[in-house]
JSON list of C-alpha atoms in Angstrom, two decimals:
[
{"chain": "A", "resi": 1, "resn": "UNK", "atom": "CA", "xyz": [0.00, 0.00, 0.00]},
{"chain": "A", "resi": 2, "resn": "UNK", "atom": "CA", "xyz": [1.05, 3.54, -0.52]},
{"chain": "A", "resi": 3, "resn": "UNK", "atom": "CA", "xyz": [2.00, 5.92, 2.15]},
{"chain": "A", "resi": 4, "resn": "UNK", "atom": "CA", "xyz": [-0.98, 8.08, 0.24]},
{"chain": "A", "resi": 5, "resn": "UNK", "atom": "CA", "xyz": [-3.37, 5.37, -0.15]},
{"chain": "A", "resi": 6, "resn": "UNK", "atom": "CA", "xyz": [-2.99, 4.37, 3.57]},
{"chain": "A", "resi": 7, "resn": "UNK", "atom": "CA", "xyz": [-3.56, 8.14, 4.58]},
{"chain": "A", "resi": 8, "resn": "UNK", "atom": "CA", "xyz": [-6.84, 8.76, 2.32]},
{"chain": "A", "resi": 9, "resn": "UNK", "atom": "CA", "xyz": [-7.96, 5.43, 2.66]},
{"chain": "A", "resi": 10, "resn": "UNK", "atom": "CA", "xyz": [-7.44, 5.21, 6.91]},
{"chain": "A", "resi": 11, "resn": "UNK", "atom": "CA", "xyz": [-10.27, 6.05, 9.27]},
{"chain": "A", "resi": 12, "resn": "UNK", "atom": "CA", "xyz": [-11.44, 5.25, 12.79]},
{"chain": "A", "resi": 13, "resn": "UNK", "atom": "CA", "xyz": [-12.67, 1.59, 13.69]},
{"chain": "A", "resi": 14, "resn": "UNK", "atom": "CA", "xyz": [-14.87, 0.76, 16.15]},
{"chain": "A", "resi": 15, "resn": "UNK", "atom": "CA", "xyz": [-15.97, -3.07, 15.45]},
{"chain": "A", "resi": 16, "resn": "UNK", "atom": "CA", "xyz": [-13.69, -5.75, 15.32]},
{"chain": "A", "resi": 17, "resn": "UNK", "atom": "CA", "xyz": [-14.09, -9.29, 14.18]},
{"chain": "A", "resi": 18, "resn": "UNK", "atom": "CA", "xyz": [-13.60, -11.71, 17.14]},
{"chain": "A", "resi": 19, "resn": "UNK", "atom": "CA", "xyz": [-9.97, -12.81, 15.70]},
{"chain": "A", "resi": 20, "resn": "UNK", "atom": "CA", "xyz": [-6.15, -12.58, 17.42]},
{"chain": "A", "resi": 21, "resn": "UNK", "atom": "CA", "xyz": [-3.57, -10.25, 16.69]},
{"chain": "A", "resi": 22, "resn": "UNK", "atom": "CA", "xyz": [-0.57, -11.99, 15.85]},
{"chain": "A", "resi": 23, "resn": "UNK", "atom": "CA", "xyz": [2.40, -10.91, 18.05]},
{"chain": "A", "resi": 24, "resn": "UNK", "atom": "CA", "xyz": [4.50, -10.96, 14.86]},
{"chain": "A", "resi": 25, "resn": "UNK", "atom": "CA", "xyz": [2.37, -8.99, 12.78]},
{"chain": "A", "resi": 26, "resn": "UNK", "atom": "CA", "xyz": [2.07, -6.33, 16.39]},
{"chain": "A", "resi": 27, "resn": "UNK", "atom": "CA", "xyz": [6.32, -6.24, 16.19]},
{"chain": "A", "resi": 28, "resn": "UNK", "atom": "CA", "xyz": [6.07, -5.39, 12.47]},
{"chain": "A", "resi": 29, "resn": "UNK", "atom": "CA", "xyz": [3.75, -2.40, 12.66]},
{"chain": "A", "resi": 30, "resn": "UNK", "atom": "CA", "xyz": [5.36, -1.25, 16.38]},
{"chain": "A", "resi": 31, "resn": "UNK", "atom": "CA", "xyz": [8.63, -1.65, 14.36]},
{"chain": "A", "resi": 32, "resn": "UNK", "atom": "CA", "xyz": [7.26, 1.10, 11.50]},
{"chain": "A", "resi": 33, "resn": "UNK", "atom": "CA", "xyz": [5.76, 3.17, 14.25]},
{"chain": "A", "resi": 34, "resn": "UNK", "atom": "CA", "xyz": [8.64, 3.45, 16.19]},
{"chain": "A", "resi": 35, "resn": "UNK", "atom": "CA", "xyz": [10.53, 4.84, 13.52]},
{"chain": "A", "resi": 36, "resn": "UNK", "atom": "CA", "xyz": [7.93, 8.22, 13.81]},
{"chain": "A", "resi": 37, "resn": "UNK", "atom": "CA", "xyz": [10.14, 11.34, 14.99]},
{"chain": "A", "resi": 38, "resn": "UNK", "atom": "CA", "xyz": [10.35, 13.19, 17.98]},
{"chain": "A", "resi": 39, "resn": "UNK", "atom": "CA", "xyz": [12.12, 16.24, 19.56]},
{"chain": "A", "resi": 40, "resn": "UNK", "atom": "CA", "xyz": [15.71, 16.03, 19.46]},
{"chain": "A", "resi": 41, "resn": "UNK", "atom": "CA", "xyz": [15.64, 11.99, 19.12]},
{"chain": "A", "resi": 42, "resn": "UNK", "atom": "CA", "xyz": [14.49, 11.48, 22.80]},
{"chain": "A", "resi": 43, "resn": "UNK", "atom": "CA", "xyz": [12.16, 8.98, 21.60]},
{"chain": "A", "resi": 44, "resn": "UNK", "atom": "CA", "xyz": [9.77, 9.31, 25.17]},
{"chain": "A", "resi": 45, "resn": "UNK", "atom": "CA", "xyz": [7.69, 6.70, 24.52]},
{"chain": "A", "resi": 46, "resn": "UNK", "atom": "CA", "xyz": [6.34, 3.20, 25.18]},
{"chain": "A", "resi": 47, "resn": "UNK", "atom": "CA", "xyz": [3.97, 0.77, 24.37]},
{"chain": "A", "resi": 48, "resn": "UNK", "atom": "CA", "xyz": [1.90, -1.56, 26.37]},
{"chain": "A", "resi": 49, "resn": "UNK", "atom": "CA", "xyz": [0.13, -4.00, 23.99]},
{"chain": "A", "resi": 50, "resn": "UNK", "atom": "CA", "xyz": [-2.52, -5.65, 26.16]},
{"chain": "A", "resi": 51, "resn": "UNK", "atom": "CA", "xyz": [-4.68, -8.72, 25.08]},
{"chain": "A", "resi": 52, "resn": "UNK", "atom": "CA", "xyz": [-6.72, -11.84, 26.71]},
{"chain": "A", "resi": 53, "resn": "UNK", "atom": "CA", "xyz": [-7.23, -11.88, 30.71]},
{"chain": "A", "resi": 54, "resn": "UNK", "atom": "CA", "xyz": [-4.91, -8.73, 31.05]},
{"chain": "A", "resi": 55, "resn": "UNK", "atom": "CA", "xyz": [-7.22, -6.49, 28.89]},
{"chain": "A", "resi": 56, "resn": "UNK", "atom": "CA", "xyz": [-10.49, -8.25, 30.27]},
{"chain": "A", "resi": 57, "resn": "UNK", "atom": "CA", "xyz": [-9.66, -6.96, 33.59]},
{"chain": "A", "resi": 58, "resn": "UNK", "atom": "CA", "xyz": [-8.89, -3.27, 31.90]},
{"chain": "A", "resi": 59, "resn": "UNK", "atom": "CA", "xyz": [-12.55, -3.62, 30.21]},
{"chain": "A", "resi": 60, "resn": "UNK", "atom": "CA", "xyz": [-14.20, -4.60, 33.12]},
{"chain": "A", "resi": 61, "resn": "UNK", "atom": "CA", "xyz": [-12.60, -2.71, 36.16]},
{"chain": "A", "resi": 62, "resn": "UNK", "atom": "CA", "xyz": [-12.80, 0.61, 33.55]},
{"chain": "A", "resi": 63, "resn": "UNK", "atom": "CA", "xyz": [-16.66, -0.01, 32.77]},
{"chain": "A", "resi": 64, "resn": "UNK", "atom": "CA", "xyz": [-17.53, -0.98, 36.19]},
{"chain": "A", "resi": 65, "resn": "UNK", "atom": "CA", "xyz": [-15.94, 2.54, 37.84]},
{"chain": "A", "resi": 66, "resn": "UNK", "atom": "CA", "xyz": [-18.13, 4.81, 34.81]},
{"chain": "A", "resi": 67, "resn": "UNK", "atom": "CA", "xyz": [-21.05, 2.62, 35.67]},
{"chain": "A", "resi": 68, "resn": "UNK", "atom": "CA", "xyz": [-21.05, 3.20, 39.36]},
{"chain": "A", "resi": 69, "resn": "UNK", "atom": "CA", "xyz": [-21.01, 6.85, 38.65]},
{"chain": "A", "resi": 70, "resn": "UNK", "atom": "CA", "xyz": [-16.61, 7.11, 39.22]},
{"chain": "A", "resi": 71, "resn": "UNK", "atom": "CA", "xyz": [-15.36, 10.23, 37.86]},
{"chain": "A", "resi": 72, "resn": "UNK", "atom": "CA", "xyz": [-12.41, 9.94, 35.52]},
{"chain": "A", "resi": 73, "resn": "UNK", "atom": "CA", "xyz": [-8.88, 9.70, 36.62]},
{"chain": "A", "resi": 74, "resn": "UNK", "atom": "CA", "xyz": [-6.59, 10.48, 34.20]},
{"chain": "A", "resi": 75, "resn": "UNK", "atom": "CA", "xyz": [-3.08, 11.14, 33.89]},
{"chain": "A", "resi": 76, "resn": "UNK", "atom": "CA", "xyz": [-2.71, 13.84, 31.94]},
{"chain": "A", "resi": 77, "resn": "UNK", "atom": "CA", "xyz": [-4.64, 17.53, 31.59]},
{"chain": "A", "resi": 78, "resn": "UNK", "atom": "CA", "xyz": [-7.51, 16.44, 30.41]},
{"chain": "A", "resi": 79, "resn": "UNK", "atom": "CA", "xyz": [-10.32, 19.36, 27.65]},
{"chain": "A", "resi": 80, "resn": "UNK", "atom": "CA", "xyz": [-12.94, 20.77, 29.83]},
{"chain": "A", "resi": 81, "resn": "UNK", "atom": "CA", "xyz": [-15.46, 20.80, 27.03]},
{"chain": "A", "resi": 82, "resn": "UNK", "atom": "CA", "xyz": [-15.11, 21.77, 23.59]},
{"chain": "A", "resi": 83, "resn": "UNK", "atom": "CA", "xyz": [-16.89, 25.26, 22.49]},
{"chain": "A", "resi": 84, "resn": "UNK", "atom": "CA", "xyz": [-17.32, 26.90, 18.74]},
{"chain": "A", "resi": 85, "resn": "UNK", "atom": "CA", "xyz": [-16.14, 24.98, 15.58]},
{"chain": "A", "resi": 86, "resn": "UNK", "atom": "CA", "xyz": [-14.50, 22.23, 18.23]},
{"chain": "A", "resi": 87, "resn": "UNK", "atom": "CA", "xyz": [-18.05, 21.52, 19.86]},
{"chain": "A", "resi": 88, "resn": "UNK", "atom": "CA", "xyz": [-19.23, 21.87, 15.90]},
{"chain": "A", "resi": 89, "resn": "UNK", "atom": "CA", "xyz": [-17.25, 18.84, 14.72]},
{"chain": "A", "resi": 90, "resn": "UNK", "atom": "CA", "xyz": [-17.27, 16.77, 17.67]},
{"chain": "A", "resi": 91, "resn": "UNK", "atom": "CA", "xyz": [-21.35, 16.79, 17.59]},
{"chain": "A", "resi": 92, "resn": "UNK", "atom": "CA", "xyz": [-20.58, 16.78, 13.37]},
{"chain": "A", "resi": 93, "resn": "UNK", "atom": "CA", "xyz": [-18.56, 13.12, 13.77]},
{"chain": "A", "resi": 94, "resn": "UNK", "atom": "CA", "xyz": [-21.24, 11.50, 16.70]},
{"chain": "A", "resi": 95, "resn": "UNK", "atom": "CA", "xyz": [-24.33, 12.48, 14.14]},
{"chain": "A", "resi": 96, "resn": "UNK", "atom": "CA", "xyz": [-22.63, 10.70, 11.70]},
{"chain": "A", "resi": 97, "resn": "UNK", "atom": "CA", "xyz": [-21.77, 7.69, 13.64]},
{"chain": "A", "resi": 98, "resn": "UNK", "atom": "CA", "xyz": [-25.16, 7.60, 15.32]},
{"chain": "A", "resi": 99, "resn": "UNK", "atom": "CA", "xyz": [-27.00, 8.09, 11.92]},
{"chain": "A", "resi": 100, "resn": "UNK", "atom": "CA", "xyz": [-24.96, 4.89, 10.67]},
{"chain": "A", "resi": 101, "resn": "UNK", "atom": "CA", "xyz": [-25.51, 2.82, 13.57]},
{"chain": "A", "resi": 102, "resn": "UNK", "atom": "CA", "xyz": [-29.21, 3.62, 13.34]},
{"chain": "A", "resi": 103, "resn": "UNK", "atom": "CA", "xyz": [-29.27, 5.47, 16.82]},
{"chain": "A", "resi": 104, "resn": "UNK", "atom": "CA", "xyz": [-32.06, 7.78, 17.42]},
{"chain": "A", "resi": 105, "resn": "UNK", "atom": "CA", "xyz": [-31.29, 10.85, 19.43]},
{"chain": "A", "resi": 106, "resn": "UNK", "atom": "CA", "xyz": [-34.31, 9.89, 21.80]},
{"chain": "A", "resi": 107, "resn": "UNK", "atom": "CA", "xyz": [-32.65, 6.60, 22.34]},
{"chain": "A", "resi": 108, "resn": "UNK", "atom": "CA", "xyz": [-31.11, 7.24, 25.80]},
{"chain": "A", "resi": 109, "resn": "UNK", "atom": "CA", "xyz": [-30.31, 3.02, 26.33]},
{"chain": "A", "resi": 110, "resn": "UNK", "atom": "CA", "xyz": [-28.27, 2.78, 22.66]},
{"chain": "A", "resi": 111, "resn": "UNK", "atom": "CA", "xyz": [-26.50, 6.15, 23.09]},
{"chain": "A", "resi": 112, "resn": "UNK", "atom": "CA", "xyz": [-25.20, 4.72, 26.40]},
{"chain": "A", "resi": 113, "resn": "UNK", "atom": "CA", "xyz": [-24.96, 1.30, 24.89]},
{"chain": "A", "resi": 114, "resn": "UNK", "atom": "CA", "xyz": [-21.89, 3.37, 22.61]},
{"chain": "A", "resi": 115, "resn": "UNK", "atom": "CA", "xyz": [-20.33, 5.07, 25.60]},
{"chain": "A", "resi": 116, "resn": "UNK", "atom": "CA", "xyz": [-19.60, 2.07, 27.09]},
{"chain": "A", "resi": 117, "resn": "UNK", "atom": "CA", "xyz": [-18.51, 0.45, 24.02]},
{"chain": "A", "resi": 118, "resn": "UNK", "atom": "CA", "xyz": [-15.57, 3.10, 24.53]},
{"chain": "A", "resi": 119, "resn": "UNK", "atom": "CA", "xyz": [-15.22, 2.45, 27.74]},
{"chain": "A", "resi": 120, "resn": "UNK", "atom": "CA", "xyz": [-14.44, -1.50, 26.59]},
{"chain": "A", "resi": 121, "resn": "UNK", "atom": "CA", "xyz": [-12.05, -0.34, 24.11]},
{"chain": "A", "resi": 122, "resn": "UNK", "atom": "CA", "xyz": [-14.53, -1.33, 21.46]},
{"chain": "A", "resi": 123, "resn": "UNK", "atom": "CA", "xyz": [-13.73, -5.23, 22.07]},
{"chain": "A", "resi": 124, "resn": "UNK", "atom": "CA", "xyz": [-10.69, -5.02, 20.26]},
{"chain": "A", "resi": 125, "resn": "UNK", "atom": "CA", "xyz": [-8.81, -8.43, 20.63]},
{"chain": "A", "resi": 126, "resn": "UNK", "atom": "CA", "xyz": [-6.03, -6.09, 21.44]},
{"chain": "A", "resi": 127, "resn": "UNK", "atom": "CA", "xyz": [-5.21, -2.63, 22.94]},
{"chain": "A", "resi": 128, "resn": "UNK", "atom": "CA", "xyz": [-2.11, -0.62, 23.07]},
{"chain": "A", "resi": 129, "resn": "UNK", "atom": "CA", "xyz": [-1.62, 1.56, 26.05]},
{"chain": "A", "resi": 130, "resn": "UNK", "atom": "CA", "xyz": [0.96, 4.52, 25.03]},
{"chain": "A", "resi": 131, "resn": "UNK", "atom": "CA", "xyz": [2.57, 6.06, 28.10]},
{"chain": "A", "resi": 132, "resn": "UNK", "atom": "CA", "xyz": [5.48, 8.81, 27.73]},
{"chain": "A", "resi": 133, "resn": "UNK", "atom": "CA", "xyz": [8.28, 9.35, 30.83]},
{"chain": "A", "resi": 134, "resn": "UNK", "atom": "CA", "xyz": [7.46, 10.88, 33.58]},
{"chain": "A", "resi": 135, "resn": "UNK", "atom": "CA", "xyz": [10.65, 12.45, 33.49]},
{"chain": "A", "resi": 136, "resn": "UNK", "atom": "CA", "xyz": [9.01, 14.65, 30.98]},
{"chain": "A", "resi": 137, "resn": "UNK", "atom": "CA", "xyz": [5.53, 14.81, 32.26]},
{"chain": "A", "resi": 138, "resn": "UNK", "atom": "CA", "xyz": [5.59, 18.60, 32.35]},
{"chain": "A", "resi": 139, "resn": "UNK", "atom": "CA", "xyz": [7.32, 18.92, 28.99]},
{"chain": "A", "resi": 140, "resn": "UNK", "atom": "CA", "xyz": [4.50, 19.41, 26.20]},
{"chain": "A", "resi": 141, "resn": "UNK", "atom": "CA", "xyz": [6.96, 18.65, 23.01]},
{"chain": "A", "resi": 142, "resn": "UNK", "atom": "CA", "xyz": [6.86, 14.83, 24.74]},
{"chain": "A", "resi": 143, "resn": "UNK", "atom": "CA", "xyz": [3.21, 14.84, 23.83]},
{"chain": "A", "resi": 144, "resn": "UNK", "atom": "CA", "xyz": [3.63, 16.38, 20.63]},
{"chain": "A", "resi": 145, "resn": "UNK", "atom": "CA", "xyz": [6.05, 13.26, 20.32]},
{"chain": "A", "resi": 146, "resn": "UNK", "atom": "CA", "xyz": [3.82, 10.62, 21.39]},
{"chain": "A", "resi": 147, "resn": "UNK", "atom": "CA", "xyz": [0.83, 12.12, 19.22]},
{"chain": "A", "resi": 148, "resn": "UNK", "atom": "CA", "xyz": [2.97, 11.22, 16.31]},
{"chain": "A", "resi": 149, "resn": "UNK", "atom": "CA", "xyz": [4.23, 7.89, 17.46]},
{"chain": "A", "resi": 150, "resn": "UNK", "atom": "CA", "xyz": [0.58, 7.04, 18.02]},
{"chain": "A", "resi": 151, "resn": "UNK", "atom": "CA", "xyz": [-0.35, 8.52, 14.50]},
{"chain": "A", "resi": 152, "resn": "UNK", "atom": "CA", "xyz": [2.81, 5.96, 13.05]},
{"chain": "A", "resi": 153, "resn": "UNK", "atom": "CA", "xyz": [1.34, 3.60, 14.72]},
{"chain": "A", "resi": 154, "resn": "UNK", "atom": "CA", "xyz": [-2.20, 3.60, 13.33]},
{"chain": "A", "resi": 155, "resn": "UNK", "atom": "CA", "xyz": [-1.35, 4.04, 10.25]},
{"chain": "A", "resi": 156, "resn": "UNK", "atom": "CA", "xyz": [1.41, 1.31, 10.06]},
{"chain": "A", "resi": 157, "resn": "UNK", "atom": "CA", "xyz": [-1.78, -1.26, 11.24]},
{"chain": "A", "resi": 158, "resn": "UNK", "atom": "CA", "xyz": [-3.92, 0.10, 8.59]},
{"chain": "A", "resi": 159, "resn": "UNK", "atom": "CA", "xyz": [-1.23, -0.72, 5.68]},
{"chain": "A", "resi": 160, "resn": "UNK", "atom": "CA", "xyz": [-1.42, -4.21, 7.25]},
{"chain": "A", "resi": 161, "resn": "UNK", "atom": "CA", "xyz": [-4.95, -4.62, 7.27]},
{"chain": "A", "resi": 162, "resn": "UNK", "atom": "CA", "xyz": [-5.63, -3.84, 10.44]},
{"chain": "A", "resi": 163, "resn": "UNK", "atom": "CA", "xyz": [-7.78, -1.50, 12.04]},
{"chain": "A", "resi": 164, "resn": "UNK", "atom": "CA", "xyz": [-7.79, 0.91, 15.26]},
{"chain": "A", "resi": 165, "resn": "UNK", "atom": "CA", "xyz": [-8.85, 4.00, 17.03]},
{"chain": "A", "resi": 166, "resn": "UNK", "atom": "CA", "xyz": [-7.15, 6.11, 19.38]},
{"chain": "A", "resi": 167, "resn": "UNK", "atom": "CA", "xyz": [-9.43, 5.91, 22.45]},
{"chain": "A", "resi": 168, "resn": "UNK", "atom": "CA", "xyz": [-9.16, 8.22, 25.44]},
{"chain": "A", "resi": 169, "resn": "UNK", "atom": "CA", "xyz": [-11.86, 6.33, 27.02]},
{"chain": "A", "resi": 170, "resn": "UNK", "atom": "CA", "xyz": [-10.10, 3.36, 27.34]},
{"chain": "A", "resi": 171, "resn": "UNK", "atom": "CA", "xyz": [-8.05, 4.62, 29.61]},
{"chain": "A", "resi": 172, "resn": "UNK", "atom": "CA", "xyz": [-10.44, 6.67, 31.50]},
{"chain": "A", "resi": 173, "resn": "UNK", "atom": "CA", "xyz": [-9.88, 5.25, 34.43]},
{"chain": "A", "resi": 174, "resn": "UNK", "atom": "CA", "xyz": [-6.21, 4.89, 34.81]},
{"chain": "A", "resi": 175, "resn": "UNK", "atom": "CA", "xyz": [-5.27, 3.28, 37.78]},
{"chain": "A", "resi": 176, "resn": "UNK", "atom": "CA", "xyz": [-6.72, -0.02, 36.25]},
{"chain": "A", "resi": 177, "resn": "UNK", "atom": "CA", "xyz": [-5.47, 0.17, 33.34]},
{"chain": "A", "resi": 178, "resn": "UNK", "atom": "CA", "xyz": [-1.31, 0.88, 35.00]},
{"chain": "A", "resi": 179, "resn": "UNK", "atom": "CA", "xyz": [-2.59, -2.23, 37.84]},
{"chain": "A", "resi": 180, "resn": "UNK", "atom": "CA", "xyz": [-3.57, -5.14, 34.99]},
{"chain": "A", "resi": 181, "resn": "UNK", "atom": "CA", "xyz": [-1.43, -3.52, 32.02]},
{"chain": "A", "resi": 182, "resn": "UNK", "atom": "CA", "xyz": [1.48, -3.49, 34.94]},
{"chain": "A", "resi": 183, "resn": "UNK", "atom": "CA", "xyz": [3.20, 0.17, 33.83]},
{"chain": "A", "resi": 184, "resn": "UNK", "atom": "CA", "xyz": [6.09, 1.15, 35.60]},
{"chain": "A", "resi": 185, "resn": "UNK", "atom": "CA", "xyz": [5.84, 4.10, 37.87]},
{"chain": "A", "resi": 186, "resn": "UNK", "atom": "CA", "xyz": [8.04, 6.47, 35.93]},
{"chain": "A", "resi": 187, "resn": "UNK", "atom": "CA", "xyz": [5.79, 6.61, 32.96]},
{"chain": "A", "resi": 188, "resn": "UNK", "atom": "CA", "xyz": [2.52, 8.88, 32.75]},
{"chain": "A", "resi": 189, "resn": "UNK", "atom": "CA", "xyz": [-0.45, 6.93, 30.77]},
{"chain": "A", "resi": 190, "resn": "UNK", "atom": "CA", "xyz": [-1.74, 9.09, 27.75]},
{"chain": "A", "resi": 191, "resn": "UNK", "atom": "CA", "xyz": [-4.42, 7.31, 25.63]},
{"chain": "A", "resi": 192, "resn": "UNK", "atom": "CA", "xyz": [-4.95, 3.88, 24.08]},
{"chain": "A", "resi": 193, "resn": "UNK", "atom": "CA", "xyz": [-5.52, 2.35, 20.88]},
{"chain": "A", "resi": 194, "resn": "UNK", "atom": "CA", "xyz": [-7.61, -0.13, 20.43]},
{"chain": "A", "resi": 195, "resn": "UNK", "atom": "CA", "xyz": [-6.91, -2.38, 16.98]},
{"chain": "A", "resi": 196, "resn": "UNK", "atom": "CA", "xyz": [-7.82, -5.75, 15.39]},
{"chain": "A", "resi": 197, "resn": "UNK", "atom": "CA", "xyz": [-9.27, -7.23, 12.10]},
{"chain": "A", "resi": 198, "resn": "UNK", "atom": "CA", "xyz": [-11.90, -4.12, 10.77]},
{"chain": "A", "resi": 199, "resn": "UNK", "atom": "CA", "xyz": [-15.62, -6.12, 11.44]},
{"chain": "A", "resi": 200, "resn": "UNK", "atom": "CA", "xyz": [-17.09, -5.19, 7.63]},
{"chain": "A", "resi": 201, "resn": "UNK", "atom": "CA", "xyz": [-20.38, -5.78, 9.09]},
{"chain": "A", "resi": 202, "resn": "UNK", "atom": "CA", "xyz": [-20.65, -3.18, 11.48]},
{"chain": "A", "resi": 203, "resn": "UNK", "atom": "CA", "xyz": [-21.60, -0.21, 10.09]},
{"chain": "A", "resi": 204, "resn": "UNK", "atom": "CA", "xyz": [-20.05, 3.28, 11.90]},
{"chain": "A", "resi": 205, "resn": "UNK", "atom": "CA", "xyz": [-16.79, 1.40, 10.02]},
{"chain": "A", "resi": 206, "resn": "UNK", "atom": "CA", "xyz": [-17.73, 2.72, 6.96]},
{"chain": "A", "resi": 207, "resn": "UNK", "atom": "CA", "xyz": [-18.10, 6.53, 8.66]},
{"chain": "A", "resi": 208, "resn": "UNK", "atom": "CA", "xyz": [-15.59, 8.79, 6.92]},
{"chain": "A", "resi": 209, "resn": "UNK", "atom": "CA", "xyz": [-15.37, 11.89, 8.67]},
{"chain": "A", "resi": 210, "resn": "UNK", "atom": "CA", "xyz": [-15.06, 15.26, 7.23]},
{"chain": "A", "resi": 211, "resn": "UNK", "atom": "CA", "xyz": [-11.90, 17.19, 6.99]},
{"chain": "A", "resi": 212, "resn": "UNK", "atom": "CA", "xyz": [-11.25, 21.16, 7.06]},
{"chain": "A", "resi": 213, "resn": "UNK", "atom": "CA", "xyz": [-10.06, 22.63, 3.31]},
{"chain": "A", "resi": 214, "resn": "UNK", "atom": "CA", "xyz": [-6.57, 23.27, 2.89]},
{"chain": "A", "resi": 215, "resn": "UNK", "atom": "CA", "xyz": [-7.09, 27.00, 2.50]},
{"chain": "A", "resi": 216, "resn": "UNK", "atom": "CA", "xyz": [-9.14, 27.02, 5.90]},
{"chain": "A", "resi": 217, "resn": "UNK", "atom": "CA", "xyz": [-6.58, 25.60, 8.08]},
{"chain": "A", "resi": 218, "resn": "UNK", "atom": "CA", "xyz": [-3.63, 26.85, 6.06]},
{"chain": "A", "resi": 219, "resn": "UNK", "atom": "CA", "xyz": [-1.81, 29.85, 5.12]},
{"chain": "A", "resi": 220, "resn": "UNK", "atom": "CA", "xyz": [1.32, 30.33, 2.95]},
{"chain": "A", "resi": 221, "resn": "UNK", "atom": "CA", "xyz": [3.49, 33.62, 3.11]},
{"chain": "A", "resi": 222, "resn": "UNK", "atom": "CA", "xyz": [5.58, 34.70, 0.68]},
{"chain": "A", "resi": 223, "resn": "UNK", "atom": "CA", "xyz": [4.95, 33.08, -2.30]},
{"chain": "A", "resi": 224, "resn": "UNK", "atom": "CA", "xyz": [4.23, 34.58, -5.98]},
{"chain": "A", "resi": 225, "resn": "UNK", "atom": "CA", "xyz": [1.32, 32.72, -6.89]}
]
């Protein structure tokens, strides 16, 4: 596949087919990913890459704390709520995922239904936790660094025939996730991405979402034309 194909062609998925990950075919697209860059070659990250019992007890202790009401506990500085053109695409991306999935906006048990499904990691046969070090928990280039890493890695899985999502809510609630996934204390827990073999059946899969025009988000200075 083409590095422009893969790009064009990627998008989030949220069903998997209930099939393992090879641990070979995890090395080979960590192996790509790791060669993403990062400021001044530090290189700050790491990669937990959870499946069977270990990620069970992720699912379950992470789904049982939102159920009961928990608040979150995360790791790092977390949005308070999007406003303006943010709030505009994040409702813009759920319409369209709802609309596929056939969820009515009245339907207060299958909108919750799809929280949750976050909260599971989307039953992904496997999830990667990405954690940066501590060390530079304060510097923001180190999540910068990670972001792409993460970005590597999704797109390394997609060119393999895999599919994933980066998932805050998987890691949610973070103290289960660094107890089953075992993460050493010298390493702050930023998201998760939850991958496996793309389920063709399930429908928000096919959801492309909508990107911003070149000439809105860009601006070029100094040239002729």
């Amino acid at each position: 596949m083409q590095l422009d194909q893969a790009m064009q062609e990627r998008r989030s998925i949220r069903g998997f087919q209930d099939k393992p990950v090879s641990r070979a075919l995890l090395e080979e697209i960590i192996a790509l990913a790791n060669r993403a860059p990062s400021s001044m070659n530090t290189q700050p990250w790491h990669l937990h890459v959870l499946t069977g019992e270990p990620l069970e007890k992720v699912r379950e202790g992470n789904s049982s704390r939102m159920l009961a009401g928990m608040p979150p506990v995360r790791e790092i500085t977390d949005h308070t709520g999007y406003t303006g053109s943010h709030r505009d695409r994040q409702v813009g991306i759920a319409k369209q995922l709802f609309a596929a999935m056939g969820i009515a906006r009245e339907d207060k048990e299958m909108r919750q239904d799809w929280v949750m499904r976050g909260f599971r990691q989307f039953d992904a046969p496997v999830s990667i936790v990405m954690t940066f070090d501590r060390a530079l928990a304060d510097d923001t280039i180190a999540h910068f660094d990670l972001g792409a890493v993460t970005y590597a890695l999704v797109l390394a899985a997609w060119s393999r025939g895999l599919g994933a999502v980066i998932n805050g809510q998987g890691i949610m609630q973070s103290p289960v996730v660094r107890e089953h996934a075992q993460i050493p204390e010298d390493e702050v827990i930023m998201t998760c991405v939850a991958l496996g073999w793309p389920n063709e059946d399930f429908a928000a899969n096919d959801v492309v979402s909508t990107r911003r025009p070149v000439e809105e988000v860009t601006r070029f200075i100094g040239f002729d034309d």
